[in-house]
Coordinates of C-alpha atoms in Angstrom, one line a residue:
M1 CA 14.3 -73.9 16.9
M2 CA 14.2 -71.7 13.9
L3 CA 10.7 -70.6 12.4
I4 CA 10.4 -70.3 7.9
G5 CA 8.1 -69.0 6.2
S6 CA 6.1 -71.1 3.6
S7 CA 8.9 -72.2 0.9
L8 CA 11.0 -69.5 1.4
G9 CA 14.5 -69.4 2.4
K10 CA 14.7 -66.5 3.4
V11 CA 14.8 -65.0 7.4
G12 CA 14.3 -61.4 7.5
K13 CA 17.7 -60.4 5.8
E14 CA 19.1 -63.9 5.5
Y15 CA 18.9 -66.3 3.4
L16 CA 19.3 -69.7 5.1
K17 CA 22.2 -71.6 4.4
V18 CA 21.7 -75.1 3.5
A19 CA 24.9 -77.6 3.1
F20 CA 24.9 -80.9 1.1
I21 CA 27.6 -84.2 0.9
T22 CA 27.6 -87.3 -1.0
L23 CA 28.5 -90.7 -0.8
G24 CA 28.8 -93.5 -3.0
C25 CA 27.8 -94.0 -7.0
K26 CA 27.5 -91.1 -9.6
V27 CA 23.5 -91.9 -9.7
N28 CA 23.7 -90.3 -6.1
Q29 CA 26.0 -87.1 -7.2
F30 CA 23.3 -86.5 -9.6
E31 CA 20.2 -86.6 -7.4
T32 CA 22.0 -84.2 -5.1
E33 CA 22.4 -81.6 -7.5
T34 CA 19.2 -82.0 -8.5
M35 CA 18.2 -81.5 -4.7
M36 CA 20.2 -78.5 -4.6
G37 CA 18.3 -77.1 -7.3
L38 CA 15.5 -77.1 -5.4
F39 CA 16.4 -75.1 -2.7
R40 CA 18.4 -72.6 -4.8
Q41 CA 14.3 -72.3 -6.1
K42 CA 13.7 -71.6 -2.7
N43 CA 16.1 -68.7 -2.5
Y44 CA 18.5 -70.9 -0.6
Q45 CA 22.4 -69.9 -0.3
I46 CA 24.1 -73.3 -1.0
V47 CA 27.3 -73.4 1.4
D48 CA 30.2 -76.3 2.1
F49 CA 29.7 -79.0 4.0
H50 CA 32.0 -78.3 6.3
E51 CA 30.5 -74.8 7.0
K52 CA 28.0 -73.8 9.8
A53 CA 24.3 -74.0 8.1
D54 CA 20.8 -74.2 9.0
F55 CA 20.0 -77.4 6.7
Y56 CA 22.2 -79.8 6.4
V57 CA 22.1 -82.8 3.6
I58 CA 23.3 -85.9 3.7
N59 CA 23.0 -88.3 0.7
T60 CA 24.0 -92.2 2.1
C61 CA 25.9 -95.1 1.0
S62 CA 24.7 -99.0 1.9
V63 CA 26.9 -100.7 -0.8
T64 CA 28.9 -101.9 1.8
H65 CA 29.3 -101.7 5.1
L66 CA 32.5 -98.9 5.2
G67 CA 29.6 -96.7 3.6
E68 CA 26.6 -96.8 6.0
A69 CA 29.5 -96.0 9.2
K70 CA 30.9 -93.1 6.9
S71 CA 27.1 -92.4 6.8
R72 CA 26.8 -91.9 10.0
K73 CA 29.8 -90.6 10.9
L74 CA 28.9 -87.7 8.8
I75 CA 25.4 -87.4 10.0
R76 CA 27.0 -86.7 13.9
Q77 CA 29.2 -84.1 12.6
A78 CA 26.6 -81.8 11.2
I79 CA 24.6 -82.0 14.6
K80 CA 28.0 -81.7 16.0
R81 CA 29.1 -78.5 14.0
N82 CA 25.6 -77.0 14.3
P83 CA 23.0 -78.7 17.4
K84 CA 20.4 -76.0 15.8
A85 CA 20.4 -77.6 12.3
I86 CA 17.8 -79.4 10.4
V87 CA 20.0 -82.8 9.2
A88 CA 18.6 -84.7 6.8
A89 CA 19.9 -88.2 5.9
T90 CA 18.6 -89.4 2.9
G91 CA 20.1 -92.1 0.0
C92 CA 20.4 -95.7 0.0
Y93 CA 21.0 -96.3 3.9
A94 CA 18.7 -94.0 4.7
Q95 CA 15.7 -96.4 2.2
V96 CA 17.3 -100.2 3.5
N97 CA 18.0 -98.7 7.5
A98 CA 16.1 -95.8 8.1
A99 CA 16.1 -97.7 12.1
E100 CA 19.5 -97.4 12.6
I101 CA 19.5 -93.5 11.1
E102 CA 16.7 -92.7 13.4
K103 CA 18.8 -93.7 17.1
I104 CA 20.9 -91.0 16.2
E105 CA 20.0 -87.8 18.4
G106 CA 19.4 -84.8 16.3
V107 CA 18.4 -86.6 13.0
S108 CA 14.9 -84.5 11.7
L109 CA 14.0 -85.9 8.4
I110 CA 15.0 -89.5 6.3
L111 CA 14.1 -89.6 3.5
G112 CA 13.7 -92.2 1.0
H113 CA 14.0 -92.6 -2.8
N114 CA 11.5 -91.6 -5.4
E115 CA 10.0 -89.1 -1.8
Q116 CA 14.3 -86.4 -2.7
K117 CA 11.4 -84.2 -5.1
K118 CA 9.8 -83.1 -1.4
I119 CA 13.1 -82.4 0.4
V120 CA 13.0 -78.3 0.9
E121 CA 8.6 -78.3 2.0
L122 CA 10.0 -82.0 4.1
M123 CA 13.1 -80.1 6.0
E124 CA 10.3 -76.7 6.2
Q125 CA 8.1 -78.9 8.3
A126 CA 10.8 -80.5 10.8
A127 CA 11.9 -77.2 11.4
K128 CA 8.4 -76.4 12.4
D129 CA 7.4 -79.1 14.0
N130 CA 10.3 -79.6 15.7
D131 CA 10.4 -83.2 15.6
I132 CA 11.3 -85.9 13.5
I133 CA 10.1 -86.9 10.3
V134 CA 10.4 -90.6 8.8
D135 CA 9.4 -90.6 4.8
I136 CA 10.1 -94.0 3.4
P137 CA 7.7 -95.3 1.0
N138 CA 8.2 -98.9 -0.1
I139 CA 10.8 -99.1 -2.7
M140 CA 9.4 -101.8 -4.1
E141 CA 6.0 -100.9 -5.4
E142 CA 7.9 -98.0 -7.3
Q143 CA 6.9 -98.0 -11.0
E144 CA 7.6 -94.1 -12.3
F145 CA 11.0 -92.3 -12.8
E146 CA 11.4 -89.5 -10.5
D147 CA 11.9 -87.0 -13.0
I148 CA 13.3 -83.9 -10.8
P149 CA 14.1 -81.2 -13.6
L150 CA 17.7 -80.0 -12.9
F151 CA 17.9 -76.0 -11.9
G152 CA 20.5 -73.5 -11.7
Q153 CA 23.6 -76.3 -12.3
Q154 CA 26.8 -74.8 -11.4
A155 CA 29.1 -75.0 -14.7
R156 CA 32.0 -77.2 -14.2
T157 CA 32.8 -79.4 -17.4
R158 CA 31.1 -82.6 -16.7
A159 CA 27.5 -83.3 -15.6
Y160 CA 25.5 -86.5 -14.6
L161 CA 22.4 -87.1 -16.3
K162 CA 20.5 -90.3 -14.5
I163 CA 18.4 -91.9 -17.0
Q164 CA 17.5 -94.6 -15.5
D165 CA 16.7 -96.2 -11.7
G166 CA 16.4 -98.8 -10.3
C167 CA 17.7 -103.0 -10.7
N168 CA 16.4 -106.0 -11.3
N169 CA 18.8 -108.5 -11.7
F170 CA 19.7 -109.3 -7.6
C171 CA 23.1 -110.1 -7.7
S172 CA 23.5 -111.6 -4.2
Y173 CA 25.7 -110.1 -3.0
C174 CA 23.9 -106.6 -3.8
I175 CA 22.0 -104.6 -1.3
I176 CA 21.2 -102.4 -3.7
P177 CA 17.8 -103.5 -5.8
Y178 CA 16.3 -103.7 -2.2
A179 CA 17.6 -100.0 -1.8
R180 CA 16.3 -98.6 -5.0
G181 CA 13.6 -100.6 -6.5
P182 CA 12.5 -101.9 -10.0
L183 CA 13.5 -100.8 -12.8
R184 CA 12.1 -97.0 -14.1
S185 CA 13.6 -94.7 -16.8
R186 CA 13.9 -91.1 -18.1
S187 CA 11.7 -90.6 -21.1
I188 CA 13.3 -89.3 -24.6
A189 CA 12.0 -86.6 -23.9
S190 CA 13.0 -86.0 -20.5
I191 CA 16.5 -86.3 -21.8
K192 CA 16.4 -84.1 -24.7
R193 CA 15.2 -81.3 -22.0
E194 CA 17.7 -81.5 -19.8
V195 CA 20.0 -82.2 -21.8
G196 CA 19.3 -78.7 -23.1
K197 CA 19.6 -76.9 -20.3
L198 CA 23.0 -79.0 -19.3
L199 CA 24.7 -77.2 -22.2
Q200 CA 23.2 -73.9 -21.8
D201 CA 24.5 -74.0 -18.3
G202 CA 28.0 -74.9 -20.4
F203 CA 28.6 -78.0 -19.4
Q204 CA 31.3 -79.6 -21.7
E205 CA 30.9 -83.6 -21.5
I206 CA 27.9 -85.5 -20.1
V207 CA 27.7 -88.7 -18.4
L208 CA 24.6 -90.6 -18.4
T209 CA 24.5 -92.8 -15.5
G210 CA 22.0 -95.5 -14.1
I211 CA 21.4 -98.1 -11.3
H212 CA 21.0 -100.7 -14.2
L213 CA 22.3 -99.1 -16.9
G214 CA 21.8 -101.3 -19.9
A215 CA 18.6 -102.0 -19.1
Y216 CA 17.1 -98.6 -19.9
G217 CA 14.0 -98.2 -21.4
K218 CA 12.8 -101.2 -21.2
E219 CA 9.5 -101.6 -18.8
L220 CA 8.6 -98.7 -20.7
A221 CA 5.2 -98.7 -22.7
E222 CA 7.1 -97.8 -26.0
P223 CA 10.2 -99.7 -24.8
V224 CA 13.4 -97.6 -26.2
D225 CA 17.0 -98.7 -25.3
L226 CA 20.1 -96.9 -24.5
T227 CA 21.7 -96.7 -28.4
E228 CA 18.4 -94.5 -28.4
A229 CA 19.0 -92.2 -25.4
V230 CA 23.1 -91.9 -26.6
E231 CA 21.7 -90.7 -29.9
T232 CA 19.3 -88.0 -28.5
V233 CA 22.3 -86.7 -26.9
L234 CA 24.5 -86.6 -29.6
S235 CA 21.5 -85.4 -31.3
F236 CA 23.4 -81.7 -29.8
P237 CA 25.6 -80.5 -32.3
E238 CA 27.7 -78.5 -29.8
L239 CA 27.6 -81.3 -27.0
H240 CA 31.3 -81.9 -27.0
R241 CA 31.2 -85.6 -25.3
V242 CA 28.8 -88.1 -23.8
R243 CA 29.9 -91.0 -21.2
L244 CA 28.1 -93.7 -20.4
G245 CA 28.0 -95.0 -16.9
S246 CA 28.4 -98.4 -15.2
L247 CA 27.2 -101.2 -18.2
E248 CA 27.0 -105.1 -17.9
S249 CA 29.0 -106.5 -20.6
I250 CA 26.1 -108.9 -22.0
E251 CA 24.1 -105.6 -22.4
C252 CA 26.7 -103.8 -24.5
S253 CA 24.8 -104.0 -27.8
P254 CA 26.1 -103.9 -31.1
T255 CA 24.1 -100.5 -32.1
L256 CA 26.1 -99.3 -29.0
I257 CA 29.4 -99.6 -30.4
Q258 CA 28.3 -98.9 -33.9
L259 CA 27.4 -95.7 -33.0
M260 CA 30.7 -95.2 -30.6
Q261 CA 32.7 -96.1 -34.3
K262 CA 30.9 -93.9 -35.7
D263 CA 30.6 -90.3 -33.6
T264 CA 34.1 -89.5 -32.1
R265 CA 32.1 -87.4 -29.6
F266 CA 31.3 -91.0 -27.8
A267 CA 34.0 -90.8 -25.2
R268 CA 35.9 -94.2 -25.7
H269 CA 35.1 -95.6 -21.9
L270 CA 32.9 -98.2 -21.2
H271 CA 33.3 -99.0 -17.3
L272 CA 32.3 -103.0 -17.4
P273 CA 32.1 -104.7 -14.4
L274 CA 33.6 -108.6 -14.3
Q275 CA 33.1 -109.0 -10.0
A276 CA 35.1 -112.3 -10.5
G277 CA 36.2 -114.9 -12.9
D278 CA 35.6 -118.4 -11.9
D279 CA 32.7 -119.5 -13.4
E280 CA 31.4 -120.9 -9.8
I281 CA 32.0 -117.5 -7.9
L282 CA 29.8 -115.7 -10.6
Q283 CA 27.2 -118.3 -10.4
K284 CA 26.4 -117.8 -6.7
M285 CA 27.0 -114.6 -7.2
N286 CA 23.9 -114.5 -9.6
R287 CA 26.4 -112.9 -12.5
A288 CA 24.3 -114.1 -16.2
Y289 CA 27.6 -115.0 -17.8
K290 CA 30.2 -116.6 -17.3
G291 CA 35.0 -115.9 -17.8
E292 CA 34.6 -116.6 -20.7
D293 CA 31.9 -114.4 -22.0
Y294 CA 33.1 -111.6 -20.2
V295 CA 36.9 -112.3 -21.9
R296 CA 35.5 -112.8 -25.6
L297 CA 32.9 -109.9 -25.6
T298 CA 35.4 -107.6 -24.2
K299 CA 37.9 -108.4 -26.5
G300 CA 35.2 -108.4 -28.9
I301 CA 35.1 -104.4 -28.2
I302 CA 38.5 -103.6 -28.4
A303 CA 38.6 -105.1 -31.7
A304 CA 36.2 -103.3 -33.0
V305 CA 37.4 -99.7 -31.1
P306 CA 41.4 -100.2 -30.6
D307 CA 41.2 -97.6 -28.4
I308 CA 38.5 -97.8 -25.8
A309 CA 39.0 -97.8 -22.2
I310 CA 37.8 -100.7 -20.2
S311 CA 37.8 -100.3 -16.6
T312 CA 36.1 -103.1 -14.4
D313 CA 34.8 -103.9 -10.4
I314 CA 36.8 -107.0 -9.5
I315 CA 35.6 -108.3 -5.6
V316 CA 37.1 -110.8 -4.1
G317 CA 36.9 -113.1 -1.2
F318 CA 33.6 -113.8 -1.8
P319 CA 31.9 -116.7 0.3
G320 CA 33.9 -119.8 -0.3
E321 CA 36.2 -117.8 -2.8
T322 CA 39.0 -120.7 -3.3
E323 CA 43.0 -119.8 -3.7
A324 CA 42.7 -121.2 -7.4
Q325 CA 39.1 -119.7 -8.3
F326 CA 40.7 -116.6 -7.4
Q327 CA 43.5 -117.5 -9.5
R328 CA 41.4 -117.5 -12.3
T329 CA 40.3 -114.0 -11.6
I330 CA 43.6 -113.2 -12.3
E331 CA 44.0 -115.3 -15.2
I332 CA 41.4 -113.4 -16.7
V333 CA 42.3 -110.1 -15.8
E334 CA 46.0 -110.5 -17.0
A335 CA 44.3 -111.6 -20.6
L336 CA 42.9 -108.5 -20.9
P337 CA 44.1 -105.4 -21.7
L338 CA 42.0 -103.0 -19.0
A339 CA 43.0 -99.8 -18.1
K340 CA 41.3 -99.5 -14.5
I341 CA 40.2 -102.3 -12.0
H342 CA 38.6 -101.5 -8.9
V343 CA 39.4 -104.0 -6.5
F344 CA 36.9 -104.7 -3.6
P345 CA 36.9 -106.9 -0.6
Y346 CA 33.6 -108.8 0.1
S347 CA 31.6 -106.9 2.4
P348 CA 28.7 -108.9 3.8
R349 CA 25.1 -107.6 3.2
R350 CA 22.2 -107.9 6.0
G351 CA 19.4 -109.2 3.6
T352 CA 21.2 -110.0 1.0
P353 CA 21.3 -114.2 0.0
A354 CA 25.5 -114.1 0.1
A355 CA 25.5 -112.8 3.9
T356 CA 24.7 -116.1 5.2
M357 CA 26.6 -118.7 2.3
P358 CA 28.8 -120.7 4.5
E359 CA 32.6 -120.5 4.3
Q360 CA 33.0 -117.0 4.6
V361 CA 36.6 -115.7 3.3
A362 CA 38.5 -114.2 6.8
E363 CA 39.0 -110.6 6.5
Q364 CA 43.2 -111.4 6.7
E365 CA 42.6 -113.5 3.4
K366 CA 40.5 -111.0 1.5
K367 CA 43.3 -108.4 2.8
K368 CA 45.9 -110.2 1.0
R369 CA 44.2 -110.3 -2.1
V370 CA 42.8 -107.2 -2.3
H371 CA 46.8 -106.4 -2.1
R372 CA 48.6 -108.8 -4.5
L373 CA 45.7 -108.1 -7.3
Q374 CA 46.0 -104.3 -6.9
E375 CA 49.6 -104.9 -7.8
I376 CA 48.3 -106.6 -10.9
A377 CA 46.0 -103.8 -11.4
H378 CA 48.6 -100.7 -11.0
K379 CA 50.7 -102.4 -13.7
K380 CA 47.9 -102.9 -16.5
E381 CA 46.8 -99.5 -15.5
R382 CA 50.2 -98.2 -16.2
E383 CA 50.8 -100.3 -19.3
F384 CA 47.9 -99.2 -21.4
A385 CA 48.9 -95.3 -20.4
E386 CA 52.2 -95.9 -22.0
R387 CA 50.7 -97.0 -25.3
F388 CA 49.5 -94.1 -26.0
L389 CA 53.1 -92.1 -25.5
G390 CA 54.1 -90.3 -28.4
R391 CA 49.9 -90.3 -29.5
E392 CA 48.3 -86.7 -30.1
M393 CA 45.2 -86.7 -28.3
E394 CA 42.5 -84.1 -27.3
V395 CA 42.0 -83.3 -23.4
L396 CA 39.3 -81.5 -22.0
W397 CA 40.3 -79.2 -19.2
E398 CA 38.7 -80.4 -15.6
Q399 CA 40.2 -78.6 -12.8
R400 CA 43.3 -76.4 -11.8
H401 CA 44.7 -78.0 -8.6
N402 CA 48.6 -77.7 -6.4
G403 CA 50.0 -76.0 -9.4
F404 CA 48.7 -78.3 -12.4
I405 CA 46.1 -78.4 -14.4
T406 CA 44.2 -82.2 -14.9
G407 CA 42.1 -83.5 -17.2
H408 CA 41.0 -86.6 -19.3
T409 CA 40.7 -87.6 -23.2
S410 CA 37.9 -89.5 -24.6
N411 CA 39.8 -92.7 -23.4
Y412 CA 39.4 -91.1 -19.9
L413 CA 43.3 -91.0 -19.5
K414 CA 44.4 -88.5 -16.5
V415 CA 46.6 -85.3 -17.9
C416 CA 48.7 -83.5 -15.8
I417 CA 50.0 -80.3 -16.8
P418 CA 51.8 -77.3 -14.6
D419 CA 49.7 -75.0 -14.9
N420 CA 51.9 -71.8 -16.4
E421 CA 50.1 -72.3 -19.7
E422 CA 47.7 -69.6 -20.3
R423 CA 46.8 -71.0 -23.4
I424 CA 44.1 -73.3 -21.8
S425 CA 41.5 -73.3 -19.4
V426 CA 39.2 -75.0 -17.7
G427 CA 36.3 -76.1 -20.0
K428 CA 37.9 -75.9 -22.6
L429 CA 39.3 -78.6 -25.5
S430 CA 43.3 -78.6 -26.3
K431 CA 45.4 -81.4 -28.8
V432 CA 48.0 -82.6 -26.7
L433 CA 51.2 -84.7 -27.6
L434 CA 51.9 -87.7 -24.0
E435 CA 54.8 -88.2 -22.9
K436 CA 55.6 -89.1 -20.3
V437 CA 53.3 -91.6 -17.4
T438 CA 53.6 -90.2 -14.2
E439 CA 52.3 -90.7 -10.2
Q440 CA 50.0 -87.7 -11.5
G441 CA 48.5 -88.6 -14.7
I442 CA 50.2 -88.3 -17.9
E443 CA 53.1 -85.5 -18.9
G444 CA 52.0 -83.5 -22.4
I445 CA 52.7 -80.7 -25.0
I446 CA 50.4 -78.3 -25.6
L447 CA 50.0 -78.7 -29.5
S448 CA 46.6 -76.3 -30.2
C449 CA 44.0 -75.3 -28.2

């Protein structure tokens, strides 16, 4: 086993290599970025996960059983790639089921949420001791937001900034409140500090993320709300865009929509999970609204901001869901001009109330319902995109791939044009005349750069 000097990522003349891979949500992606920064501060070299490295960090997911299975697979891949490496598992799966991960021979560190600030020292300690370290505190007792300052972000177009953690909703199907603990929010001063860093690092768009984003600031000694957080980000005149992560529809306040109407840098895109359209199923899910509430709120937002894209999540095959109840979900989806619909089959999570509910829907039936709803989703997505053909819209270019350069509009339309236009570059904004919807995205003509 290699020996590592105290808090140094350098042995002899060689810099030690650390590789990361992230599963799950945008919050996990942000947390991986903060951990990368901690290693950069100690002179480690960040390499691709598929390279041979000295350290591997797998940021796991536990939202579905498939997420857990993939987490285990990636842990084993890292161990196989370099049997002498120090392999760490963190994230939600590590938090809620460390015992399962501990059974994987070759794991060196299992680290819970709110302990990621110690990841460098703990991985170095695991290397010295040649023994597994498990550091999983009781997340339900955590009261403070783990504010790890960003360091050495790799400049890209879009950056994620976690401003909130934890959830008090306890939806009956969801393991995340048990993995993330109670509400905890980043201070306004910390938001301002980190936004300043991201803009200095060259990011053009900032996405505010959280586990229960709409509850931002409620638990602070001097409560603030999400509108104040967005206003703080918009106070930087050099910022091109701010976008929000997933948000409960009933927590989308009038002041937030008014701010979107007022400042065009506030992206015209909201992700508002519906989960189900039938009131009885919503009640069993422990969702705090009815189907008609979602429809009314969503239509109100669209009336206030006509170009807005509203995307959503839907779970099909929840325990006890009948064909008639599934049809109610279809009716609501058909009634709304949704921009994108993410469809998931219900996945039992051990330790949640729904996992032991009677009348579990057969897997084959779930697959059929997923397929039916996905067909509608594809149709709705195309219809939404076609509304904007012939319009001039501003595109923030994000990447070059397979001969195309792609980017997104404020309302998250994907624009894709052949990569033969010398006037545009990644990280820049262009005015584009939208012309045609294709499988890759919307094609268009560059009008100005």
